[in-house]
Amino acid sequence: MADDAERGKAAARRATREVRRPGATLTAERGWQYAPAPESREIVSIEPEYGLFVDGEFVPAASGRTFATVNPATEEPIAQIASADAADVGRAVTAARTAFERAWGPMPGSERAKYLYRIARILQERSREFAVLESIDNGKPIKETRDVDIPLAAAHFFYYAGWADKLGYAGFGSDPRPLGVAGQVIPWNFPLLMAAWKLAPALAAGNTCVLKPAETTPLTALLLAEVCQQAGLPPGVVNVLTGAGETGAALVAHPGLDKVAFTGSTAVGKEISRAVAGTGKRLTLELGGKAANIVFDDAPADQAVEGIVNGIFFNQGQVCCAGSRLLIQESAADAVLGRLRARLATLRLGDPLDKNTDIGAINSAEQLGRIRELSDSGDAEGAERWSPPCELPSRGFWFPPTIFTGVSQSHRIAREEIFGPVLSVLTFRTPQEAVTKANNTPYGLSAGVWTEKGSRILWMSQRLRAGVVWANTFNRFDPASPFGGYGESGFGREGGRHGLAAYLDA
Ligand code: NAD
């Protein structure tokens, strides 16, 4: 055991030395580099200070308190943001209740749909502005905000706009009623997309909303509030309250809510469950995950390697459904890992606004600290750390793409959600062993299966305890497809027809 720990520490030292070697990527070794291709920031105008969005207007917090949102790639403050407290929550919930009773609730679904279509179209029209702002505030690469976050957010509004006048045909009875006022708390990893996942189905079903974005990424939710104004949405239908955890706690505790929807960590989800228990408020929770990405020896290797990379390095691994545990069939392990290492050496880490960047910044110093702490536990428990040589910028929050091999199921890096670009590799021999290891987790959000055998995909997906099972792909999202978890990953589904159920009194 002591030897293992020593070996782990030596590997960590080696990895750290390699990572610090500047500018050495595979591309560099081949003698050529990508020229910088920065996306212009000109399209975004960022105010020095932002208020809360209550009853259709931007207003300061009752207390006058503000906090800074910081660019994680540079550590520079971007803007001051109003910090809402219980008094602001009261104002927002009252505005939402009035809008529900007088405007949005009585409005025919076909009229509500027009507003949702309008929001979707404006999101498309202003997509570059949203993409740049999201990359600045969150640290994720522009190619992801441009090609994934923003188009999917617009697609959600389009999709649920289509349901607004068809609720009687959604399988919840002929005349399902909205719940009323929804309090919605979201995380920082997909700031605009999570806002769309929450708002679009709630509004389509006839509810009004008070949304609390994460404190490190409030800017695109506030720009979305501006879009609501631009779309002529009646005041009070959508309210946005910025602030930290206390703001979220004050919101979920407000007696004027009919529904609480939360996406975030399992620990906070449990707190919210306790706060809501016995109040009669409806609750859905989308929490953490520790997904198994399972590669059989008959899988097409290059395709599987792309799926592994997408599974854990997309959005720097800060994805609830990330394929953070790679299970490789033993007979294919050396070959797959060899290709994976070669592929990782081609990933480009750096400026999130550069169109060539694959790996952006970690969202906050706090999150970086958590990734470091869990990775260090991997070294200490005897796993072997490997990262490709890559230069980390001197300012900002960065972590290199990292693989741990020699991981056992009892290691913390195999059990706990790291929420960073860190892959824990385990092996298996038989399909049954793969299922047993994949299900050996308190979470149950997603899983991936890579094999050329259709029958094996079906066999596996019937046995994997996960809300979503991807076959020969990973991290694929569609507004028509329900998403959600089991166990410590939460309950309730977002997306698809199922996503309406959370906002209907059916
Ligand atoms: P977090 O739980 O720390 O924060 C999420 C949100 O809750 C933030 O807006 C925060 O301000 C607020 N909050 C904090 N304490 C609160 C309290 N006591 N009461 C009410 N609100 C409170 O999570 P995070 O670090 O922002 O996000 C990462 C987590 O989110 C990961 O665990 C990830 O797996 C999960 N996540 C899940 C999904 C999903 O669909 N299942 C999607 C994205 C992220």
mmCIF file of C-alpha atoms in Angstrom, residues 129-429:
data_model
loop_
_atom_site.group_PDB
_atom_site.id
_atom_site.type_symbol
_atom_site.label_atom_id
_atom_site.label_comp_id
_atom_site.label_asym_id
_atom_site.label_seq_id
_atom_site.Cartn_x
_atom_site.Cartn_y
_atom_site.Cartn_z
ATOM 1 C CA GLU A 129 -23.572 38.032 -28.405
ATOM 2 C CA PHE A 130 -24.777 35.318 -26.009
ATOM 3 C CA ALA A 131 -21.921 32.977 -26.981
ATOM 4 C CA VAL A 132 -19.226 35.586 -26.354
ATOM 5 C CA LEU A 133 -20.771 36.706 -23.066
ATOM 6 C CA GLU A 134 -21.129 33.110 -21.844
ATOM 7 C CA SER A 135 -17.491 32.342 -22.659
ATOM 8 C CA ILE A 136 -16.318 35.476 -20.833
ATOM 9 C CA ASP A 137 -18.390 34.803 -17.713
ATOM 10 C CA ASN A 138 -18.053 31.013 -17.548
ATOM 11 C CA GLY A 139 -14.632 30.286 -19.104
ATOM 12 C CA LYS A 140 -15.912 27.661 -21.542
ATOM 13 C CA PRO A 141 -14.567 27.666 -25.134
ATOM 14 C CA ILE A 142 -16.389 29.776 -27.693
ATOM 15 C CA LYS A 143 -16.787 26.784 -29.985
ATOM 16 C CA GLU A 144 -18.948 25.152 -27.280
ATOM 17 C CA THR A 145 -21.044 28.211 -26.422
ATOM 18 C CA ARG A 146 -21.472 28.972 -30.136
ATOM 19 C CA ASP A 147 -22.240 25.411 -31.272
ATOM 20 C CA VAL A 148 -23.860 23.820 -28.211
ATOM 21 C CA ASP A 149 -25.059 26.061 -25.362
ATOM 22 C CA ILE A 150 -26.782 28.807 -27.313
ATOM 23 C CA PRO A 151 -28.332 26.745 -30.158
ATOM 24 C CA LEU A 152 -29.653 24.214 -27.630
ATOM 25 C CA ALA A 153 -31.131 26.981 -25.464
ATOM 26 C CA ALA A 154 -32.973 28.391 -28.493
ATOM 27 C CA ALA A 155 -34.057 24.873 -29.475
ATOM 28 C CA HIS A 156 -35.604 24.411 -26.012
ATOM 29 C CA PHE A 157 -37.747 27.511 -26.410
ATOM 30 C CA PHE A 158 -38.784 26.431 -29.922
ATOM 31 C CA TYR A 159 -39.622 22.927 -28.722
ATOM 32 C CA TYR A 160 -41.749 23.987 -25.740
ATOM 33 C CA ALA A 161 -43.422 26.764 -27.736
ATOM 34 C CA GLY A 162 -44.815 23.906 -29.813
ATOM 35 C CA TRP A 163 -46.359 22.278 -26.731
ATOM 36 C CA ALA A 164 -48.010 25.421 -25.298
ATOM 37 C CA ASP A 165 -51.270 24.992 -27.232
ATOM 38 C CA LYS A 166 -51.224 21.164 -27.179
ATOM 39 C CA LEU A 167 -51.082 20.468 -23.449
ATOM 40 C CA GLY A 168 -54.385 18.594 -23.636
ATOM 41 C CA TYR A 169 -52.716 16.065 -25.954
ATOM 42 C CA ALA A 170 -49.565 15.550 -23.868
ATOM 43 C CA GLY A 171 -50.982 12.618 -21.892
ATOM 44 C CA PHE A 172 -51.858 14.525 -18.702
ATOM 45 C CA GLY A 173 -55.633 14.679 -19.165
ATOM 46 C CA SER A 174 -57.661 16.854 -21.484
ATOM 47 C CA ASP A 175 -57.216 20.138 -19.588
ATOM 48 C CA PRO A 176 -54.081 20.065 -17.406
ATOM 49 C CA ARG A 177 -53.599 23.193 -15.279
ATOM 50 C CA PRO A 178 -50.345 25.059 -14.500
ATOM 51 C CA LEU A 179 -49.069 24.907 -10.922
ATOM 52 C CA GLY A 180 -48.641 28.684 -10.419
ATOM 53 C CA VAL A 181 -45.357 30.316 -9.431
ATOM 54 C CA ALA A 182 -42.108 28.350 -9.864
ATOM 55 C CA GLY A 183 -38.869 29.156 -8.006
ATOM 56 C CA GLN A 184 -35.928 27.865 -10.047
ATOM 57 C CA VAL A 185 -32.290 27.643 -8.962
ATOM 58 C CA ILE A 186 -29.578 26.771 -11.491
ATOM 59 C CA PRO A 187 -25.809 26.074 -11.552
ATOM 60 C CA TRP A 188 -22.895 27.674 -13.410
ATOM 61 C CA ASN A 189 -21.822 24.943 -15.794
ATOM 62 C CA PHE A 190 -24.375 25.683 -18.562
ATOM 63 C CA PRO A 191 -25.762 29.029 -17.400
ATOM 64 C CA LEU A 192 -28.029 29.968 -20.319
ATOM 65 C CA LEU A 193 -28.920 26.398 -21.233
ATOM 66 C CA MET A 194 -30.002 25.561 -17.675
ATOM 67 C CA ALA A 195 -32.104 28.742 -17.626
ATOM 68 C CA ALA A 196 -33.782 27.593 -20.860
ATOM 69 C CA TRP A 197 -34.350 24.072 -19.478
ATOM 70 C CA LYS A 198 -36.130 25.636 -16.508
ATOM 71 C CA LEU A 199 -38.044 28.516 -18.075
ATOM 72 C CA ALA A 200 -39.257 27.059 -21.386
ATOM 73 C CA PRO A 201 -41.382 24.143 -20.066
ATOM 74 C CA ALA A 202 -42.636 26.171 -17.077
ATOM 75 C CA LEU A 203 -43.808 29.040 -19.279
ATOM 76 C CA ALA A 204 -45.290 26.747 -21.937
ATOM 77 C CA ALA A 205 -47.368 25.074 -19.227
ATOM 78 C CA GLY A 206 -48.661 28.474 -18.038
ATOM 79 C CA ASN A 207 -46.561 29.058 -14.904
ATOM 80 C CA THR A 208 -44.653 32.204 -14.008
ATOM 81 C CA CYS A 209 -41.055 32.039 -12.783
ATOM 82 C CA VAL A 210 -38.488 33.437 -10.390
ATOM 83 C CA LEU A 211 -35.063 32.249 -11.586
ATOM 84 C CA LYS A 212 -31.874 32.335 -9.507
ATOM 85 C CA PRO A 213 -28.725 31.892 -11.640
ATOM 86 C CA ALA A 214 -25.416 30.841 -10.085
ATOM 87 C CA GLU A 215 -23.349 33.600 -8.500
ATOM 88 C CA THR A 216 -20.320 32.995 -10.727
ATOM 89 C CA THR A 217 -22.285 33.145 -14.013
ATOM 90 C CA PRO A 218 -25.191 35.606 -13.809
ATOM 91 C CA LEU A 219 -24.617 37.538 -17.041
ATOM 92 C CA THR A 220 -26.418 35.467 -19.681
ATOM 93 C CA ALA A 221 -29.477 35.025 -17.434
ATOM 94 C CA LEU A 222 -29.617 38.833 -17.177
ATOM 95 C CA LEU A 223 -29.242 39.149 -20.951
ATOM 96 C CA LEU A 224 -32.073 36.625 -21.283
ATOM 97 C CA ALA A 225 -34.151 38.911 -19.043
ATOM 98 C CA GLU A 226 -33.449 41.680 -21.553
ATOM 99 C CA VAL A 227 -34.627 39.336 -24.315
ATOM 100 C CA CYS A 228 -37.874 38.807 -22.364
ATOM 101 C CA GLN A 229 -38.353 42.595 -22.402
ATOM 102 C CA GLN A 230 -37.539 42.691 -26.107
ATOM 103 C CA ALA A 231 -40.095 39.932 -26.770
ATOM 104 C CA GLY A 232 -42.742 41.984 -24.963
ATOM 105 C CA LEU A 233 -43.296 39.302 -22.309
ATOM 106 C CA PRO A 234 -45.819 40.627 -19.769
ATOM 107 C CA PRO A 235 -44.060 42.021 -16.642
ATOM 108 C CA GLY A 236 -43.619 39.528 -13.820
ATOM 109 C CA VAL A 237 -43.849 36.384 -15.979
ATOM 110 C CA VAL A 238 -40.068 35.911 -15.707
ATOM 111 C CA ASN A 239 -38.082 37.407 -12.829
ATOM 112 C CA VAL A 240 -34.328 36.955 -12.347
ATOM 113 C CA LEU A 241 -32.769 37.271 -8.894
ATOM 114 C CA THR A 242 -28.993 37.225 -8.695
ATOM 115 C CA GLY A 243 -27.077 36.307 -5.567
ATOM 116 C CA ALA A 244 -25.280 33.462 -3.834
ATOM 117 C CA GLY A 245 -26.566 30.409 -1.955
ATOM 118 C CA GLU A 246 -28.425 32.521 0.633
ATOM 119 C CA THR A 247 -30.493 34.080 -2.166
ATOM 120 C CA GLY A 248 -31.368 30.595 -3.423
ATOM 121 C CA ALA A 249 -32.245 29.466 0.110
ATOM 122 C CA ALA A 250 -34.495 32.527 0.614
ATOM 123 C CA LEU A 251 -36.214 31.789 -2.690
ATOM 124 C CA VAL A 252 -36.972 28.107 -2.061
ATOM 125 C CA ALA A 253 -38.195 28.957 1.450
ATOM 126 C CA HIS A 254 -40.720 31.533 0.236
ATOM 127 C CA PRO A 255 -44.269 30.373 1.065
ATOM 128 C CA GLY A 256 -45.673 31.960 -2.109
ATOM 129 C CA LEU A 257 -44.136 29.325 -4.409
ATOM 130 C CA ASP A 258 -46.076 26.366 -5.813
ATOM 131 C CA LYS A 259 -43.074 24.643 -7.290
ATOM 132 C CA VAL A 260 -39.323 24.458 -6.702
ATOM 133 C CA ALA A 261 -36.973 23.251 -9.436
ATOM 134 C CA PHE A 262 -33.282 22.874 -8.659
ATOM 135 C CA THR A 263 -30.219 21.891 -10.656
ATOM 136 C CA GLY A 264 -26.952 21.731 -8.778
ATOM 137 C CA SER A 265 -24.978 19.662 -6.314
ATOM 138 C CA THR A 266 -26.407 16.715 -4.412
ATOM 139 C CA ALA A 267 -25.520 18.311 -1.066
ATOM 140 C CA VAL A 268 -27.560 21.467 -1.792
ATOM 141 C CA GLY A 269 -30.326 19.341 -3.342
ATOM 142 C CA LYS A 270 -30.677 17.512 -0.030
ATOM 143 C CA GLU A 271 -30.862 20.811 1.875
ATOM 144 C CA ILE A 272 -33.591 22.012 -0.475
ATOM 145 C CA SER A 273 -35.510 18.737 -0.047
ATOM 146 C CA ARG A 274 -35.514 19.301 3.692
ATOM 147 C CA ALA A 275 -36.577 22.952 3.307
ATOM 148 C CA VAL A 276 -39.468 22.052 1.002
ATOM 149 C CA ALA A 277 -40.659 18.909 2.840
ATOM 150 C CA GLY A 278 -44.203 19.271 4.182
ATOM 151 C CA THR A 279 -44.869 22.640 2.519
ATOM 152 C CA GLY A 280 -46.958 21.267 -0.352
ATOM 153 C CA LYS A 281 -44.572 22.732 -2.937
ATOM 154 C CA ARG A 282 -43.828 20.425 -5.840
ATOM 155 C CA LEU A 283 -40.132 19.623 -6.235
ATOM 156 C CA THR A 284 -37.786 18.372 -8.952
ATOM 157 C CA LEU A 285 -34.053 17.894 -8.432
ATOM 158 C CA GLU A 286 -31.359 17.498 -11.108
ATOM 159 C CA LEU A 287 -28.182 16.706 -9.183
ATOM 160 C CA GLY A 288 -24.714 15.306 -9.636
ATOM 161 C CA GLY A 289 -23.401 12.219 -11.410
ATOM 162 C CA LYS A 290 -20.485 9.822 -11.812
ATOM 163 C CA ALA A 291 -21.256 8.230 -15.153
ATOM 164 C CA ALA A 292 -19.617 5.099 -16.532
ATOM 165 C CA ASN A 293 -18.523 5.251 -20.159
ATOM 166 C CA ILE A 294 -18.146 1.556 -21.099
ATOM 167 C CA VAL A 295 -15.952 0.529 -24.033
ATOM 168 C CA PHE A 296 -16.073 -3.079 -25.293
ATOM 169 C CA ASP A 297 -13.236 -4.599 -27.288
ATOM 170 C CA ASP A 298 -15.331 -4.692 -30.458
ATOM 171 C CA ALA A 299 -16.017 -0.929 -30.390
ATOM 172 C CA PRO A 300 -14.678 1.144 -33.290
ATOM 173 C CA ALA A 301 -11.596 2.488 -31.518
ATOM 174 C CA ASP A 302 -11.256 5.961 -33.060
ATOM 175 C CA GLN A 303 -14.949 6.677 -32.628
ATOM 176 C CA ALA A 304 -14.834 5.477 -29.023
ATOM 177 C CA VAL A 305 -11.806 7.660 -28.273
ATOM 178 C CA GLU A 306 -13.667 10.707 -29.623
ATOM 179 C CA GLY A 307 -16.611 9.732 -27.411
ATOM 180 C CA ILE A 308 -14.374 9.382 -24.360
ATOM 181 C CA VAL A 309 -12.838 12.821 -25.022
ATOM 182 C CA ASN A 310 -16.251 14.387 -25.546
ATOM 183 C CA GLY A 311 -17.568 12.547 -22.483
ATOM 184 C CA ILE A 312 -15.062 13.965 -19.998
ATOM 185 C CA PHE A 313 -13.304 16.969 -21.550
ATOM 186 C CA PHE A 314 -16.353 18.777 -23.005
ATOM 187 C CA ASN A 315 -16.899 21.889 -20.848
ATOM 188 C CA GLN A 316 -13.711 20.998 -18.910
ATOM 189 C CA GLY A 317 -15.585 18.012 -17.476
ATOM 190 C CA GLN A 318 -17.881 20.353 -15.540
ATOM 191 C CA VAL A 319 -20.890 18.374 -16.707
ATOM 192 C CA CYS A 320 -23.311 16.529 -14.428
ATOM 193 C CA CYS A 321 -23.577 13.636 -16.906
ATOM 194 C CA ALA A 322 -19.827 13.584 -17.768
ATOM 195 C CA GLY A 323 -18.383 10.149 -18.544
ATOM 196 C CA SER A 324 -15.958 10.495 -15.653
ATOM 197 C CA ARG A 325 -15.431 6.748 -15.100
ATOM 198 C CA LEU A 326 -14.047 5.014 -18.169
ATOM 199 C CA LEU A 327 -14.612 1.243 -18.065
ATOM 200 C CA ILE A 328 -12.557 -0.489 -20.779
ATOM 201 C CA GLN A 329 -12.718 -4.192 -21.569
ATOM 202 C CA GLU A 330 -9.376 -5.550 -20.402
ATOM 203 C CA SER A 331 -8.360 -6.973 -23.791
ATOM 204 C CA ALA A 332 -8.699 -3.529 -25.414
ATOM 205 C CA ALA A 333 -7.353 -1.395 -22.567
ATOM 206 C CA ASP A 334 -3.779 -0.849 -23.805
ATOM 207 C CA ALA A 335 -4.859 -0.024 -27.349
ATOM 208 C CA VAL A 336 -7.632 2.373 -26.299
ATOM 209 C CA LEU A 337 -5.454 4.130 -23.734
ATOM 210 C CA GLY A 338 -2.647 4.523 -26.265
ATOM 211 C CA ARG A 339 -4.958 6.196 -28.752
ATOM 212 C CA LEU A 340 -6.552 8.273 -26.008
ATOM 213 C CA ARG A 341 -3.198 9.645 -24.841
ATOM 214 C CA ALA A 342 -2.238 10.523 -28.417
ATOM 215 C CA ARG A 343 -5.581 12.287 -28.892
ATOM 216 C CA LEU A 344 -5.246 14.244 -25.642
ATOM 217 C CA ALA A 345 -1.873 15.562 -26.753
ATOM 218 C CA THR A 346 -3.649 17.354 -29.615
ATOM 219 C CA LEU A 347 -6.158 19.209 -27.399
ATOM 220 C CA ARG A 348 -5.559 22.937 -27.207
ATOM 221 C CA LEU A 349 -5.998 24.589 -23.812
ATOM 222 C CA GLY A 350 -6.228 28.359 -23.466
ATOM 223 C CA ASP A 351 -8.168 31.522 -24.260
ATOM 224 C CA PRO A 352 -11.881 30.592 -24.209
ATOM 225 C CA LEU A 353 -12.568 33.191 -26.898
ATOM 226 C CA ASP A 354 -10.110 31.587 -29.342
ATOM 227 C CA LYS A 355 -12.044 29.534 -31.892
ATOM 228 C CA ASN A 356 -9.342 26.846 -31.821
ATOM 229 C CA THR A 357 -9.564 26.274 -28.072
ATOM 230 C CA ASP A 358 -10.736 22.842 -26.929
ATOM 231 C CA ILE A 359 -10.232 23.229 -23.172
ATOM 232 C CA GLY A 360 -11.145 26.508 -21.491
ATOM 233 C CA ALA A 361 -10.838 27.751 -17.921
ATOM 234 C CA ILE A 362 -12.276 26.146 -14.790
ATOM 235 C CA ASN A 363 -15.221 28.253 -13.637
ATOM 236 C CA SER A 364 -13.913 29.428 -10.265
ATOM 237 C CA ALA A 365 -11.015 29.239 -7.837
ATOM 238 C CA GLU A 366 -13.252 27.209 -5.520
ATOM 239 C CA GLN A 367 -13.997 24.619 -8.210
ATOM 240 C CA LEU A 368 -10.314 24.451 -9.176
ATOM 241 C CA GLY A 369 -9.471 23.789 -5.525
ATOM 242 C CA ARG A 370 -11.947 20.912 -5.439
ATOM 243 C CA ILE A 371 -10.535 19.363 -8.631
ATOM 244 C CA ARG A 372 -7.002 19.631 -7.249
ATOM 245 C CA GLU A 373 -7.962 18.150 -3.909
ATOM 246 C CA LEU A 374 -9.706 15.134 -5.445
ATOM 247 C CA SER A 375 -6.896 14.590 -7.962
ATOM 248 C CA ASP A 376 -4.353 14.664 -5.136
ATOM 249 C CA SER A 377 -6.403 12.000 -3.372
ATOM 250 C CA GLY A 378 -6.026 9.887 -6.525
ATOM 251 C CA ASP A 379 -2.228 10.148 -6.188
ATOM 252 C CA ALA A 380 -2.350 9.440 -2.476
ATOM 253 C CA GLU A 381 -4.569 6.371 -2.917
ATOM 254 C CA GLY A 382 -2.168 4.890 -5.485
ATOM 255 C CA ALA A 383 -3.671 5.637 -8.907
ATOM 256 C CA GLU A 384 -1.341 6.805 -11.684
ATOM 257 C CA ARG A 385 -1.851 10.306 -13.020
ATOM 258 C CA TRP A 386 -1.075 11.283 -16.604
ATOM 259 C CA SER A 387 -1.566 14.578 -18.466
ATOM 260 C CA PRO A 388 -0.304 15.527 -21.902
ATOM 261 C CA PRO A 389 2.423 18.167 -21.944
ATOM 262 C CA CYS A 390 0.622 21.495 -22.079
ATOM 263 C CA GLU A 391 1.261 25.024 -20.967
ATOM 264 C CA LEU A 392 -1.131 26.500 -18.418
ATOM 265 C CA PRO A 393 -1.692 30.271 -18.608
ATOM 266 C CA SER A 394 -0.149 32.116 -15.671
ATOM 267 C CA ARG A 395 -3.408 33.876 -14.681
ATOM 268 C CA GLY A 396 -6.867 32.404 -14.352
ATOM 269 C CA PHE A 397 -8.166 29.016 -13.196
ATOM 270 C CA TRP A 398 -6.768 26.124 -15.222
ATOM 271 C CA PHE A 399 -6.420 22.379 -14.937
ATOM 272 C CA PRO A 400 -4.868 20.148 -17.615
ATOM 273 C CA PRO A 401 -6.795 17.224 -19.118
ATOM 274 C CA THR A 402 -5.899 14.343 -16.820
ATOM 275 C CA ILE A 403 -6.217 10.544 -16.843
ATOM 276 C CA PHE A 404 -5.864 8.288 -13.825
ATOM 277 C CA THR A 405 -5.122 4.621 -14.471
ATOM 278 C CA GLY A 406 -4.814 1.865 -11.891
ATOM 279 C CA VAL A 407 -8.006 3.142 -10.276
ATOM 280 C CA SER A 408 -9.941 0.824 -7.980
ATOM 281 C CA GLN A 409 -13.622 1.128 -7.193
ATOM 282 C CA SER A 410 -12.918 2.220 -3.632
ATOM 283 C CA HIS A 411 -10.802 5.238 -4.637
ATOM 284 C CA ARG A 412 -12.396 8.618 -4.057
ATOM 285 C CA ILE A 413 -11.748 9.523 -7.707
ATOM 286 C CA ALA A 414 -13.940 6.546 -8.689
ATOM 287 C CA ARG A 415 -16.738 7.422 -6.261
ATOM 288 C CA GLU A 416 -16.980 11.203 -5.932
ATOM 289 C CA GLU A 417 -17.990 13.687 -8.580
ATOM 290 C CA ILE A 418 -14.826 15.630 -9.510
ATOM 291 C CA PHE A 419 -16.595 17.988 -11.932
ATOM 292 C CA GLY A 420 -13.406 18.697 -13.826
ATOM 293 C CA PRO A 421 -11.279 17.378 -16.727
ATOM 294 C CA VAL A 422 -10.216 14.248 -14.856
ATOM 295 C CA LEU A 423 -10.913 10.717 -16.093
ATOM 296 C CA SER A 424 -10.718 7.651 -13.845
ATOM 297 C CA VAL A 425 -9.965 4.478 -15.821
ATOM 298 C CA LEU A 426 -11.062 1.019 -14.664
ATOM 299 C CA THR A 427 -11.189 -2.276 -16.568
ATOM 300 C CA PHE A 428 -13.629 -5.201 -16.798
ATOM 301 C CA ARG A 429 -13.708 -8.615 -18.441
#
